[in-house]
Coordinates of C-alpha atoms and ligand atoms in Angstrom, one line a residue:
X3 CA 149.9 42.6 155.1
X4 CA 153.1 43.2 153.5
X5 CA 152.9 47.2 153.8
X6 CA 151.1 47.3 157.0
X7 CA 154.5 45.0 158.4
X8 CA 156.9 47.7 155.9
X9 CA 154.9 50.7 157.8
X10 CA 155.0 49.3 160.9
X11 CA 159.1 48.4 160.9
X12 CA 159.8 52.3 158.8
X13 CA 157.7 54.1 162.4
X14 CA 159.4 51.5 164.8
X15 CA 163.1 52.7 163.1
X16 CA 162.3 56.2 163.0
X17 CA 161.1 56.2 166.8
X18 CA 164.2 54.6 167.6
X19 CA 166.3 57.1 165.9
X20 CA 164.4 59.8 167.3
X21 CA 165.3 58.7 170.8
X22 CA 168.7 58.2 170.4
X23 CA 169.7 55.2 168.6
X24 CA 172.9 57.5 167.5
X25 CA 171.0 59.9 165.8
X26 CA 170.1 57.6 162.9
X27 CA 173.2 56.6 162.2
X28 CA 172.4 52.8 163.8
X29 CA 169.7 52.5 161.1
X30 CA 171.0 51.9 157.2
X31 CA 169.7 50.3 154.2
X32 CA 171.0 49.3 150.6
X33 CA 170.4 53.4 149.3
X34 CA 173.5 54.0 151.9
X35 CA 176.0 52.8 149.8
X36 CA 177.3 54.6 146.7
X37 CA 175.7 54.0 143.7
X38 CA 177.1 51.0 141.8
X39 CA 177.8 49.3 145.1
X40 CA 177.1 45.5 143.8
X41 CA 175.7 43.2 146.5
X42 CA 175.4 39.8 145.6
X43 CA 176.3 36.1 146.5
X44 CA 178.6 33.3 145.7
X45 CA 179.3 29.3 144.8
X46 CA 181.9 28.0 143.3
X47 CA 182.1 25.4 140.2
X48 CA 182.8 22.1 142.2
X49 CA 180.8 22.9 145.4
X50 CA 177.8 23.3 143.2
X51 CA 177.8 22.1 139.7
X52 CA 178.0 18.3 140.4
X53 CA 177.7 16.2 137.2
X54 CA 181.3 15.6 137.4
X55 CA 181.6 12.8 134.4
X56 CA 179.2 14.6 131.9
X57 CA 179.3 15.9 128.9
X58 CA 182.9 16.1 128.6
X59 CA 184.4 17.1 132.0
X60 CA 187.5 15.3 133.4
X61 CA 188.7 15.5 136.7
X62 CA 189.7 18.3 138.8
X63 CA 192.4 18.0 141.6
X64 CA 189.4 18.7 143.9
X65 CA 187.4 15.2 142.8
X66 CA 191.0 13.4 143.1
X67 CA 191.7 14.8 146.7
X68 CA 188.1 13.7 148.0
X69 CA 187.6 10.1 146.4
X70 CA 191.6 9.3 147.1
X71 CA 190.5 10.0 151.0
X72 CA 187.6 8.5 150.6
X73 CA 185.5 11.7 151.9
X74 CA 182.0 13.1 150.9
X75 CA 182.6 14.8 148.1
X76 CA 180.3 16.6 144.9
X77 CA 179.8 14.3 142.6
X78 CA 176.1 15.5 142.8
X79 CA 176.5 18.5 145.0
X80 CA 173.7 21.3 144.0
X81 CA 173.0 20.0 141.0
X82 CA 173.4 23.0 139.5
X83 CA 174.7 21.5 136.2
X84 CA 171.0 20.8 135.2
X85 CA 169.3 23.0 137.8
X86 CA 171.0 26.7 137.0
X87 CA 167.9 27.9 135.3
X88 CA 165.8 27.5 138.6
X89 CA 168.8 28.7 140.3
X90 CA 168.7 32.0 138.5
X91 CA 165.2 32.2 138.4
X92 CA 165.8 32.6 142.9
X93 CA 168.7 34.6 142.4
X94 CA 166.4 37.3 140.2
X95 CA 163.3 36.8 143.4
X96 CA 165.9 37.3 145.7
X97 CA 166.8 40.8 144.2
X98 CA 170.9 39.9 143.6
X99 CA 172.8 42.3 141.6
X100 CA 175.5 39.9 140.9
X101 CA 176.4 36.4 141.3
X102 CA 180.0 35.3 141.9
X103 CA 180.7 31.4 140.6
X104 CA 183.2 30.0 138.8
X105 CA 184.6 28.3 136.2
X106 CA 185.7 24.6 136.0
X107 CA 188.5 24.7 133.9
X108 CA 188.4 21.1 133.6
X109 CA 184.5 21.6 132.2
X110 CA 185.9 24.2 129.4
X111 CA 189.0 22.1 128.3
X112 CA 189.0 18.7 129.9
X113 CA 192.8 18.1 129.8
X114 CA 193.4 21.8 130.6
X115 CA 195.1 22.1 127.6
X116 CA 194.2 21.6 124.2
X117 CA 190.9 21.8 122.7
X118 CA 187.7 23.1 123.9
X119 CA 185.1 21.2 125.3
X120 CA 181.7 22.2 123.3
X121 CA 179.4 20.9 125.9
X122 CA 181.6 22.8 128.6
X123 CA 181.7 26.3 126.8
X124 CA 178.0 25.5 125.8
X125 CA 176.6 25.2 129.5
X126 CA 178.8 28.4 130.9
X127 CA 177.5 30.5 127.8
X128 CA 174.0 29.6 128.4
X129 CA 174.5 30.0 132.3
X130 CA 175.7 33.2 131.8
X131 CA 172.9 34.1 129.1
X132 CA 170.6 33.7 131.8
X133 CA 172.2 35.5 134.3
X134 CA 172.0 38.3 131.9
X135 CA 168.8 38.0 130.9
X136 CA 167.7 38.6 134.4
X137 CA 169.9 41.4 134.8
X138 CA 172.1 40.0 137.0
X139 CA 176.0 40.9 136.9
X140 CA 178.3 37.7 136.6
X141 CA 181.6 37.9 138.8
X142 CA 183.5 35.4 137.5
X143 CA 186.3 33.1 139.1
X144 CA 188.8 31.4 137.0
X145 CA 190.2 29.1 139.8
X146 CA 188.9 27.8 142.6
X147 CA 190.7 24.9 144.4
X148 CA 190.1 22.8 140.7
X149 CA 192.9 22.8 138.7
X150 CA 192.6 19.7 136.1
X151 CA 194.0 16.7 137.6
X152 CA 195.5 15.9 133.8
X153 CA 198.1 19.0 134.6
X154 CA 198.6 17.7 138.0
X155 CA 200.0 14.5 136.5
X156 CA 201.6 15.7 133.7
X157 CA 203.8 18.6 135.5
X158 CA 202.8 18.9 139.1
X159 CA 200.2 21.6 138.3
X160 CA 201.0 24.4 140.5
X161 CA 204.2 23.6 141.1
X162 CA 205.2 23.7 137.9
X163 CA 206.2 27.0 136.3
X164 CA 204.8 25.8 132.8
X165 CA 201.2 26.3 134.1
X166 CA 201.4 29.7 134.0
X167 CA 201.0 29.1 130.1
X168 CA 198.4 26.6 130.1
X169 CA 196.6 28.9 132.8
X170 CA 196.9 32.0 130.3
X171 CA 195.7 30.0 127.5
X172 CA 192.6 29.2 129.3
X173 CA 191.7 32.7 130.3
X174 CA 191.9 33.3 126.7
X175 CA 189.3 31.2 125.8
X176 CA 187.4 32.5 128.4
X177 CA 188.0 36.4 127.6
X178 CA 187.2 35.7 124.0
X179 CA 184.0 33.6 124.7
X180 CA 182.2 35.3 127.6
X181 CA 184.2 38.4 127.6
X182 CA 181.1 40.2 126.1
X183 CA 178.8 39.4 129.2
X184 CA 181.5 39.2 132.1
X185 CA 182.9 42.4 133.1
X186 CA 184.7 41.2 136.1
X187 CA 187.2 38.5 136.8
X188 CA 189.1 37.3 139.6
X189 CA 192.0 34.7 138.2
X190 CA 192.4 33.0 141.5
X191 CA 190.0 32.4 144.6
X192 CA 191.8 33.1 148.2
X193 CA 195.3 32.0 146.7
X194 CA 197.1 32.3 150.2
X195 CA 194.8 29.7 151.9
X196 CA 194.6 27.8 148.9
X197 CA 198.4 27.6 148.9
X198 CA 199.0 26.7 152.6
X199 CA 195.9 24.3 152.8
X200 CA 196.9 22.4 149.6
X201 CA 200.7 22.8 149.7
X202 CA 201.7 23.2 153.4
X203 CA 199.2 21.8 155.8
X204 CA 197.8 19.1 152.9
X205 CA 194.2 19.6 154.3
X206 CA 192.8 20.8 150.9
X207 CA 193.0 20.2 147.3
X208 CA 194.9 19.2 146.3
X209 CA 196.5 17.5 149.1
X210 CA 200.1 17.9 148.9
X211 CA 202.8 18.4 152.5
X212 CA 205.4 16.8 154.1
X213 CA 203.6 16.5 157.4
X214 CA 203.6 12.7 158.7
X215 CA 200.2 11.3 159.3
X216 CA 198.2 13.4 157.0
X217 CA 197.9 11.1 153.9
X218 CA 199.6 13.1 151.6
X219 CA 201.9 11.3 149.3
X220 CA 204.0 14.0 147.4
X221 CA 205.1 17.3 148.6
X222 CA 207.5 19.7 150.5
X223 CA 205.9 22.2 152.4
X224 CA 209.3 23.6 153.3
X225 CA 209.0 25.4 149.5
X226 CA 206.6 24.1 147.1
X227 CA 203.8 26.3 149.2
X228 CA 206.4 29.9 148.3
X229 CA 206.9 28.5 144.6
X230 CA 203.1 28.0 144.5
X231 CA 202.9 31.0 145.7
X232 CA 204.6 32.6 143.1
X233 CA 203.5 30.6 140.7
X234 CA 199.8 32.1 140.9
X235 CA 201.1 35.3 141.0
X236 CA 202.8 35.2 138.1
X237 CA 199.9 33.5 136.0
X238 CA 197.9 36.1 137.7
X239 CA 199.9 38.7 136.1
X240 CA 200.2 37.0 132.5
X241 CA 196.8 36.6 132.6
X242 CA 195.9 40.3 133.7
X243 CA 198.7 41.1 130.8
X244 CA 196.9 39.3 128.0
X245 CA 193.6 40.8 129.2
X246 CA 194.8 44.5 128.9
X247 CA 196.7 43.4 125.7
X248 CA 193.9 41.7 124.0
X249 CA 190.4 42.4 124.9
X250 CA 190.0 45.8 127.6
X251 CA 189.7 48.3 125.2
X252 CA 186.7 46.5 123.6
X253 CA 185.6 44.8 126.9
X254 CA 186.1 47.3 129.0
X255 CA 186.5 44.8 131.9
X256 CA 188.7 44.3 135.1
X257 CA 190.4 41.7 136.4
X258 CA 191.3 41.1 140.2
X259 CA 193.1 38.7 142.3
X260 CA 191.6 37.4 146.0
X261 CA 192.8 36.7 149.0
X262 CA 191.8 35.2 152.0
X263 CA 192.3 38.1 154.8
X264 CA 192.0 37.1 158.6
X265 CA 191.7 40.2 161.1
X266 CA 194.7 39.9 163.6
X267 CA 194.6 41.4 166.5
X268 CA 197.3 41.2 169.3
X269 CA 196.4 38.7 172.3
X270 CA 197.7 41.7 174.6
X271 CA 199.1 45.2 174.6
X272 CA 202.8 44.3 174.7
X273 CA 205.5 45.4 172.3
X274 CA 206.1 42.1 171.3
X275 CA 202.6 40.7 170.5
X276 CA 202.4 44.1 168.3
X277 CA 205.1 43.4 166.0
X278 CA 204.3 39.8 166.0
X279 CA 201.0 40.7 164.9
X280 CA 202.4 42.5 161.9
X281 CA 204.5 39.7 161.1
X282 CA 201.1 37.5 160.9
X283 CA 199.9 40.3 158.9
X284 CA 202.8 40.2 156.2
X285 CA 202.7 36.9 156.1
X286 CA 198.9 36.1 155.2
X287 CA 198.2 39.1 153.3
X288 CA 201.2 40.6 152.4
X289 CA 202.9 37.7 151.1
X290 CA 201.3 38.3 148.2
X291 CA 200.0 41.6 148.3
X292 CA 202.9 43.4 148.6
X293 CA 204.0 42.3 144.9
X294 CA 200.4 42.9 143.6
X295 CA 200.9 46.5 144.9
X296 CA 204.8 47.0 145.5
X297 CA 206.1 44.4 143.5
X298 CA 207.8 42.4 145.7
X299 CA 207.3 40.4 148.8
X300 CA 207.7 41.2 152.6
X301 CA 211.3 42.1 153.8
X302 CA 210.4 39.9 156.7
X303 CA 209.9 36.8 154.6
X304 CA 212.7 36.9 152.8
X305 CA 214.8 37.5 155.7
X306 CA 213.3 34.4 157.3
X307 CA 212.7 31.9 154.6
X308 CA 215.7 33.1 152.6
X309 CA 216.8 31.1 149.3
X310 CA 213.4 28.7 149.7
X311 CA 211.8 32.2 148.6
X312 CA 211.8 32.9 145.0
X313 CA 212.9 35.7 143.6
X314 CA 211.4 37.7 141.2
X315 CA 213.4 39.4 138.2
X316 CA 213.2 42.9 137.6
X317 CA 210.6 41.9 134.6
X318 CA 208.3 40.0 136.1
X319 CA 208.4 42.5 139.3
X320 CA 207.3 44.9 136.8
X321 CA 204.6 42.6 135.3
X322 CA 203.1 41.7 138.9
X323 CA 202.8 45.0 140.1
X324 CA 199.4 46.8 139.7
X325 CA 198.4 43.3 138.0
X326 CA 195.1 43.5 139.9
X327 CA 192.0 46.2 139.1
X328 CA 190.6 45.0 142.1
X329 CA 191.3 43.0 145.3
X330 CA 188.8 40.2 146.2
X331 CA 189.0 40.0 150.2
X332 CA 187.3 36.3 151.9
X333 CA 187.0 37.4 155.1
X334 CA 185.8 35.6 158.2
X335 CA 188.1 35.0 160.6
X336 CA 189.8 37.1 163.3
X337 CA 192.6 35.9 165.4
X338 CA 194.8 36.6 168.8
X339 CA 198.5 36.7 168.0
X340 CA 200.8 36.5 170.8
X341 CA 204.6 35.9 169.9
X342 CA 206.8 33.3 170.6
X343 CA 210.4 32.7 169.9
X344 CA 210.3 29.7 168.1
X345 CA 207.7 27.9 166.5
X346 CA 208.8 24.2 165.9
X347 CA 207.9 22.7 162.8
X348 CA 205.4 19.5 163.2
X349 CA 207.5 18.0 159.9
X350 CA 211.2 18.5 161.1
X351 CA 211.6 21.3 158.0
X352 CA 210.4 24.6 158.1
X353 CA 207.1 25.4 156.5
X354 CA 205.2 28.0 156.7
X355 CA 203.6 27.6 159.8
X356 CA 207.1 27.8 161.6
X357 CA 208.2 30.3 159.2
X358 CA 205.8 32.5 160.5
X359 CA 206.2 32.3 164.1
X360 CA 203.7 33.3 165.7
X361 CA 201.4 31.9 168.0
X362 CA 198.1 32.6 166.3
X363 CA 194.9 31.6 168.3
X364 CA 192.0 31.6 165.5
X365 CA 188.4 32.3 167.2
X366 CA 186.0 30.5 165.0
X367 CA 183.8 31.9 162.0
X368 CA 180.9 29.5 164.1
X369 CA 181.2 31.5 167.5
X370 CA 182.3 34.5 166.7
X371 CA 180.6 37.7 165.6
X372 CA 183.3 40.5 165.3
X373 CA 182.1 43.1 162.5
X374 CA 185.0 45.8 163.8
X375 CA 187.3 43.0 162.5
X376 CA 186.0 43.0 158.7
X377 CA 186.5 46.7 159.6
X378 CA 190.0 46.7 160.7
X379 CA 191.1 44.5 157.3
X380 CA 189.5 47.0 155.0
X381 CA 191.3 49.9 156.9
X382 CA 194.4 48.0 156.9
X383 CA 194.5 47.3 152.9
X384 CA 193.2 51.0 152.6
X385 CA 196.6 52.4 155.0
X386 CA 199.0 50.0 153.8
X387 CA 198.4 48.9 150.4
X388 CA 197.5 52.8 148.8
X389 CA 193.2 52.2 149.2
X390 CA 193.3 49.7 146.1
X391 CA 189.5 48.7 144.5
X392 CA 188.1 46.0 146.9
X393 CA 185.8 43.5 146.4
X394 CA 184.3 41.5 149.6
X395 CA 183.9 38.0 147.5
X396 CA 183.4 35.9 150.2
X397 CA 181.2 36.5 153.7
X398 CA 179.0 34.6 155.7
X399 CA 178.3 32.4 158.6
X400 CA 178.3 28.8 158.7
X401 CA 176.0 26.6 160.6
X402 CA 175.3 23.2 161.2
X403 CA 173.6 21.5 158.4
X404 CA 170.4 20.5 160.2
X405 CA 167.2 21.6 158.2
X406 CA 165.0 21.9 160.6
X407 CA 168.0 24.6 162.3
X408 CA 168.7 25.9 158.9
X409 CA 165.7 27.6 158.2
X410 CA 165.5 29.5 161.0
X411 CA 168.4 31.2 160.6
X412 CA 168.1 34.4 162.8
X413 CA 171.9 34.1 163.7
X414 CA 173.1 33.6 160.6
X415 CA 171.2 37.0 159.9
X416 CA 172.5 38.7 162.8
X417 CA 175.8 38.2 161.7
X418 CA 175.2 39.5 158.1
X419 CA 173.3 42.5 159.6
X420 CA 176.2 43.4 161.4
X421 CA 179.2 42.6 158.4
X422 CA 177.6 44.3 155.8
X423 CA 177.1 47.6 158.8
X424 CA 180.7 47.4 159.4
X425 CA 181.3 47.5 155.4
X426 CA 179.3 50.5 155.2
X427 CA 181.6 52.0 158.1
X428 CA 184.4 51.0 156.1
X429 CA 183.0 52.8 153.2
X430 CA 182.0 56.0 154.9
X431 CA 185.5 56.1 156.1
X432 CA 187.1 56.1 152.7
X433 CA 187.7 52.5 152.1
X434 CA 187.5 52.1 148.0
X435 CA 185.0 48.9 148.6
X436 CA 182.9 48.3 146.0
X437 CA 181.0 45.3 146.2
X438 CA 179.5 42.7 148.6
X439 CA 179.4 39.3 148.2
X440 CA 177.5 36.7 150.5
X441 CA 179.0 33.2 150.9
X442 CA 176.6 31.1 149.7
X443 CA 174.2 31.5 147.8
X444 CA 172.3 28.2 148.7
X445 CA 174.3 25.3 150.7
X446 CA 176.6 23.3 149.2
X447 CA 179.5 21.5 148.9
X448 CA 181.9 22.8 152.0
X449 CA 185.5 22.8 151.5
X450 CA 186.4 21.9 155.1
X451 CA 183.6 20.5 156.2
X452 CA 181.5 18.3 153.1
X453 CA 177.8 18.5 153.9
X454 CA 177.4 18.6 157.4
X455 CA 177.7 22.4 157.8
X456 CA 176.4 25.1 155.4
X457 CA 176.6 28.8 154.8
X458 CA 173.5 29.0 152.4
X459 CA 170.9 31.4 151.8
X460 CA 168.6 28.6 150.7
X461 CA 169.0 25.3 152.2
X462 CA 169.3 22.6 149.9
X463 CA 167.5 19.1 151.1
X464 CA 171.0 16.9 149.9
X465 CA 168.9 13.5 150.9
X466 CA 166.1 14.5 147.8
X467 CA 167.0 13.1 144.4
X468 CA 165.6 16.2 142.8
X469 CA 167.9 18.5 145.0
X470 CA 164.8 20.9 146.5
X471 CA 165.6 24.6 147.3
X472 CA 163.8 26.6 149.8
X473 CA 164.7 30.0 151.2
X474 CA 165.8 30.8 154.8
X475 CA 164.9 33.2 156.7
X476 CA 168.7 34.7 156.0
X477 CA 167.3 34.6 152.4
X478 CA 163.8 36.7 153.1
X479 CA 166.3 38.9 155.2
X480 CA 169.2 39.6 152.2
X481 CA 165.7 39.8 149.9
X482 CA 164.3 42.8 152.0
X483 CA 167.6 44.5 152.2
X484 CA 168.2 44.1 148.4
X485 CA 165.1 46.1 147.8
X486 CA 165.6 48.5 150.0
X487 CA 164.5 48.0 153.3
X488 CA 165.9 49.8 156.5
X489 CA 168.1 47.5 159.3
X490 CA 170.2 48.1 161.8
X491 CA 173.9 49.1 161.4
X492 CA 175.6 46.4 164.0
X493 CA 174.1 43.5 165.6
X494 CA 171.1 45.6 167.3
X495 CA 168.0 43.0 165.9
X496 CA 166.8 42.3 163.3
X497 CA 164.3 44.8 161.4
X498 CA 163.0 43.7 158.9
X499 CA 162.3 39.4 157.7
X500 CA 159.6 39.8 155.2
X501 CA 159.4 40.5 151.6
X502 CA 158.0 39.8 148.7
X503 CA 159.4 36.9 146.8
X504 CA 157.9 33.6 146.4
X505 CA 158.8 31.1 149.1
X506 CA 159.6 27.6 148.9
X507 CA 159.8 25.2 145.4
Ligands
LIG630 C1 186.4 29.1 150.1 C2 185.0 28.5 149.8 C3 184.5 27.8 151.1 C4 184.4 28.8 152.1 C5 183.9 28.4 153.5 C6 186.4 29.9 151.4 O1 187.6 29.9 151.9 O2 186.7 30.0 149.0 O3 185.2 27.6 148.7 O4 183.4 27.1 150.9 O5 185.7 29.4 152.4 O6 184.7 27.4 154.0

């Protein structure tokens, strides 16, 4: 049944082309991309671990952000703690090349500083044993929205400047203990977002602004968001120093820093809105960017935020630049800028919002299905940053978390269809992309939105005590693809939904 459906789609796709479709070029499949392309999929620690209070772990700023505002949170999440073996055991049916996750820090060495957690190191060695055993690559993240809540206590975490040691010291024990198995490492997940969301807008972990009405009890978001900012940049750099230093020559590995990179696209043709939109652009990506690659931020930011900017030395200018092997981009929204004169600040200081400027009118990652705009970010690091080593960590679509809904998928397929076609666009036209990455792997814990909308490949039934898995038709769909079957490139339909892996557990 299975080859008759294979035969059937491979005639179907080769009639199509024949007639037209642009000459062949609408159909592609994995064997398109360069060899060594890695396509894979993503969690993160606290979105999918749960166990929180076992074996060792403390809190992260993440756990301290939810319960304090009394929100859903993952205190059981996934399950993955006790579940990763079945986990991997999907991950090998579904045909990944590599699996992005990440560390807890406050799983490996509870107070963040100090000694080693055996339990901790003992679960990520034997995660990542399996992951190896099945052949799949890890891609691992060192932070993701979790630093322990210990260092936020003690110093202020981020905002402190003494974390970049404790940070460093960390990655060390990571380097040294799975350094033999992981081959690529990104220090920090989306550090722009996670900068504004938890230092300037106080929406995320781990909760900190100066806006009124948003519960958050310490913070400035006039400055702590730039010395946050630099902050990560600079551990990033330490961190990537230590790496090359210590452990490259017999690791051979790289190590990369993300960012979360929103498509902006001016709201109309005038002047204005153009160099408004670059303004945007500098100040999302480039902020931190530009000193991965130039060394030192936008001229437009420091002209703007002046003395609340830090300043690099010459040294550490020299340390941050070409810190990163690879850039990890999270892409998946697009925006309309459109300029305005003045944006007031909601808090009565400047922040970054008014900093910025713009007017910036985000279209949604639910409605919106704009594959030219993961496109136009690829082509813009490629022209303006010197075509650096990308990595596409983070992709998907959400939905709402309804399992009847989530199962049937088809949009949620549509839209990878078309991302991953516009990736391969990027690629043919000399973007240095390397890798794919699907957010998530199965649903779990959301960062904006808790439980009640998901991104997963497999839907997880959160009301079940035992945590049950079952694929997706987005799953059967990423499945085919991985071995090989045809689609289309854009949002034409969808070609192919069977394969052969084992459904539901
Ligand atoms: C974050 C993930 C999150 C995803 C979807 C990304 O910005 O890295 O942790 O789940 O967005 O909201």
């Amino acid at each position: 049944m299975e080859d008759v459906f294979s035969l059937i789609t491979m005639i179907v796709l080769l009639l199509l082309a024949f007639h037209g479709f642009g000459k062949c070029s609408n159909v592609y499949s994995r064997n398109d991309f360069p060899e060594g392309f890695a396509f894979g999929a993503g969690i993160s620690a606290y979105q999918w671990e749960g166990a929180v209070d076992e074996d060792g772990r403390k809190p992260s700023v993440w756990d301290t952000f939810l319960h304090s505002r009394k929100k859903d949170n993952g205190d059981i999440a996934c399950d993955g703690y006790h579940k990763y073996k079945e986990d991997v055991q999907l991950m090998a049916e579904t045909g990944l090349h590599a699996f992005r996750f990440s560390i807890s820090w406050s799983r490996l060495i509870s107070n963040g500083r100090g000694s080693i957690n055996p339990k901790g190191l003992q679960f990520y060695k034997n995660f990542i044993q399996e992951l190896v055993k099945h052949g799949i690559e890890p891609h691992v993240t060192l932070h993701h929205y979790d630093h322990p809540q210990y260092l936020e206590d003690d110093y202020g975490g981020w905002t402190n400047h003494q974390i970049i040691k404790d940070f460093t010291a960390y990655a060390d024990v990571c380097f040294r203990e799975f350094g033999n198995h992981v081959k690529f490492w990104t220090t920090i997940n989306e550090a722009n977002i996670f900068t504004i969301g938890g230092y300037n807008d106080g929406n995320s972990p781990p909760g900190r602004c100066s806006f009124p009405g948003r519960n958050c009890t310490l913070g400035n978001s006039s400055t702590e968001t730039y010395i946050v900012g630099h902050n990560l940049l600079l551990a990033h750099a330490s961190v990537s120093r230590l790496y090359k230093q210590k452990y490259k020559d017999i690791q051979g590995g790289s190590v990369g820093f993300s960012l979360f990179a929103m498509n902006f696209t001016p709201s109309t043709n005038s002047k204005d809105d153009e160099i408004a939109t670059k303004r945007a652009n500098d100040f999302y990506l480039g902020w931190m960017l530009e000193p991965l690659i130039y060394g030192d931020y936008p001229d437009v930011m420091k002209r703007t935020i002046g003395s609340r900017l830090p300043v690099f030395s010459k040294e550490e200018s020299e340390q941050v630049k070409g810190s990163s092997d690879f850039i990890g981009v999270i892409h998946y929204l697009t925006a309309l800028v459109t300029n305005i004169d003045i944006n007031p600040s909601l808090s009565g200081i400047p922040d970054f919002n008014s900093d910025m400027g713009e007017s910036i009118n985000i279209l949604s990652m639910r409605s919106v299905v704009s594959p030219w705009a993961m496109e136009g970010i690829l082509e813009y690091i490629k022209q303006s940053y010197g075509n650096p080593p990308v990595y596409i960590l983070e992709n998907g679509k959400t939905m709402n978390q309804d399992l009847e809904l989530q199962q049937k998928d088809t949009p949620r397929i549509e839209y990878l269809d078309a991302y991953i076609g516009a990736v391969l666009k990027a690629v043919r036209n000399g973007s240095d992309t390397r890798g794919y990455f699907v957010w998530s792997f199965m649903d779990l814990y959301e960062l904006l939105n808790g439980y009640k909308s998901s991104f997963g490949l497999y839907s997880v039934n959160f009301s079940d005590p035992h945590r049950k898995r079952s694929p997706k038709l987005s799953a059967h769909w990423y499945s085919g693809f991985l071995k090989g079957k045809p689609t289309f490139l854009g949002s034409q339909g969808i070609t192919q939904l069977h394969s052969n892996f084992s459904s539901s557990r």
